[in-house]
Coordinates of C-alpha atoms in Angstrom, one line a residue:
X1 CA -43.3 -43.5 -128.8
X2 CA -41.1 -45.2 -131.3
X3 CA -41.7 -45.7 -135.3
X4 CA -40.2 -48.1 -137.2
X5 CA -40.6 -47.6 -141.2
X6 CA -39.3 -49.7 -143.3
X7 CA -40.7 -51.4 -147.4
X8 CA -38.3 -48.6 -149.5
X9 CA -36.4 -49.5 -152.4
X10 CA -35.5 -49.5 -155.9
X11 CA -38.0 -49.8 -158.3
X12 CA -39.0 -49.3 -162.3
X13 CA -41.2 -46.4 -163.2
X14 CA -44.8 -47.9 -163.0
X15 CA -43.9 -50.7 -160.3
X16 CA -45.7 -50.7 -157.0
X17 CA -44.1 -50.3 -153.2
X18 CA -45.6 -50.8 -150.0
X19 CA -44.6 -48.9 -146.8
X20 CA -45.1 -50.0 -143.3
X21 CA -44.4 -48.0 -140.3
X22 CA -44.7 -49.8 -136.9
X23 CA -45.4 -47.7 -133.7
X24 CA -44.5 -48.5 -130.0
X25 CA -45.2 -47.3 -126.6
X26 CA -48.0 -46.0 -124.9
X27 CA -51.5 -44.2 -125.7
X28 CA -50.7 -43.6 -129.6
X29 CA -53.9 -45.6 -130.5
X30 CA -55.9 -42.2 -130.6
X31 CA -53.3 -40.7 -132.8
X32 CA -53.4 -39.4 -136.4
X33 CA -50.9 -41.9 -138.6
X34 CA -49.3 -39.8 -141.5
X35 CA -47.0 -40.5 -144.2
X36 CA -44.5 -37.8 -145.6
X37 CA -41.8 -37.5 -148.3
X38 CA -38.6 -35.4 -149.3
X39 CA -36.6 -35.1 -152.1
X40 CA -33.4 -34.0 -152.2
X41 CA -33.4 -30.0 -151.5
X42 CA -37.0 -29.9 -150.8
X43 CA -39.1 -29.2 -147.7
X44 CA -40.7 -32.3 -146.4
X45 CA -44.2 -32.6 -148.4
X46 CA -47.1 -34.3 -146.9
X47 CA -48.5 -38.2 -148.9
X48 CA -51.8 -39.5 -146.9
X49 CA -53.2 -39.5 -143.4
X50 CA -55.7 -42.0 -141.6
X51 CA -57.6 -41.3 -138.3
X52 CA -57.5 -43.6 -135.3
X53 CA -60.0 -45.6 -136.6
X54 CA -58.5 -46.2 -140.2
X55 CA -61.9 -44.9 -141.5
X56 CA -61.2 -41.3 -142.7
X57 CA -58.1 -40.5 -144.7
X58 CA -56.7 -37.7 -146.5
X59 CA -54.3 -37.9 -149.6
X60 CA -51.9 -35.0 -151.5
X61 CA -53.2 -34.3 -154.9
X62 CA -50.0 -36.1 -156.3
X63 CA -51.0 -39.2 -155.4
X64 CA -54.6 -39.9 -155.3
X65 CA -55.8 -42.8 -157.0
X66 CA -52.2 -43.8 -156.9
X67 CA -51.9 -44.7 -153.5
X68 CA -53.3 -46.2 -150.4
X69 CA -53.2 -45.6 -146.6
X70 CA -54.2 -48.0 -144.1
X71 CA -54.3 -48.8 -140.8
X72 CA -55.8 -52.1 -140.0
X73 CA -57.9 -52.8 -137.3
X74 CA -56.8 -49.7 -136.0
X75 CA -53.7 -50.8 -135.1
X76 CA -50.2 -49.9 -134.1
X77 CA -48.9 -50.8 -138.1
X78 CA -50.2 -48.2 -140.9
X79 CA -49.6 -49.4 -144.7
X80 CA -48.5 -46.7 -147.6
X81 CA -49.6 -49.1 -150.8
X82 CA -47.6 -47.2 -153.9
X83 CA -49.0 -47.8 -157.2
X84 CA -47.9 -46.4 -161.0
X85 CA -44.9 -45.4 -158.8
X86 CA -43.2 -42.2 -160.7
X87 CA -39.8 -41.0 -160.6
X88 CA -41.2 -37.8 -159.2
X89 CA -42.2 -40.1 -156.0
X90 CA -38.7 -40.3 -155.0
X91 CA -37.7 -39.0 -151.7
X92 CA -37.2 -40.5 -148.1
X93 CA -40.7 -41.3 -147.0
X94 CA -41.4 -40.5 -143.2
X95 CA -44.2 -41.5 -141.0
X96 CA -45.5 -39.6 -138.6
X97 CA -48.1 -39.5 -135.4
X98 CA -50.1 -36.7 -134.5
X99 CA -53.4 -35.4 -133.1
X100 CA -55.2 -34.1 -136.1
X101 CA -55.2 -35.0 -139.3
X102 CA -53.5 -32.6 -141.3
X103 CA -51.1 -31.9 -144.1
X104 CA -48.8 -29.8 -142.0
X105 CA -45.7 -31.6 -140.7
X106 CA -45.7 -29.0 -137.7
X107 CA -48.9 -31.3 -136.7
X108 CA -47.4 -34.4 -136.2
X109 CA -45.4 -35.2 -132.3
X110 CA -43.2 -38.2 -133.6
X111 CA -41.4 -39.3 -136.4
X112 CA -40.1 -42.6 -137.7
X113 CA -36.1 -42.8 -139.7
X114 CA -37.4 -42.5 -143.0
X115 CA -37.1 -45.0 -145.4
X116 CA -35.8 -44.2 -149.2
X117 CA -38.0 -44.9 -152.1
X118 CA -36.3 -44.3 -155.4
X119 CA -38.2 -44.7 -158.9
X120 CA -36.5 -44.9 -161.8
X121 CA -37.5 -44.1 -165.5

């Protein structure tokens, strides 16, 4: 299994981002998609989640009503939509497939590059 991330870049306190990650090879369509982030010194923090079917997600505290997980069609592509970015939201952003949906990185078998999202005030 391979994921590709990619969207990151330098943005204005209050602009918007969007993430994709892009998986590859076979039997991931069962899989958990999850997004994660870390800062510079920090241990690698959970953002959203979304089941195989794109149907049931789960979000940090952070940034709900901020931003949005999808995965259309339940497809191989899931979509981190960032709005009212903060400077706080910056960090490498990872994604991530696992079995169960779940904040815990420890949960998650593969792992994309990372792609770097910095916000500035």
């Amino acid at each position: 299994v391979q994921l590709q991330a990619s969207g990151g870049g330098l943005v204005q306190a209050g602009d918007s981002l969007r993430l994709s990650c892009a998986a590859s090879g076979p039997r991931f369509s069962n899989y958990i998609m999850g997004w994660f982030h870390q800062a510079p010194g920090k241990e690698r923090e959970f953002v959203a989640a979304v089941d195989w079917s794109g149907s049931t997600t789960d979000y940090a505290d952070s940034v709900k009503g901020r931003f949005t997980i999808s995965r259309p069609n339940a497809k191989n592509t899931v979509y981190l939509q960032m709005n009212s970015l903060k400077p706080e939201d910056t960090a490498v952003y990872y994604c991530a497939l696992g079995r169960i949906l779940s904040p815990s990185p420890p949960m998650y078998d593969y792992w994309g590059q990372g792609t770097q999202v910095t916000v500035s005030s």
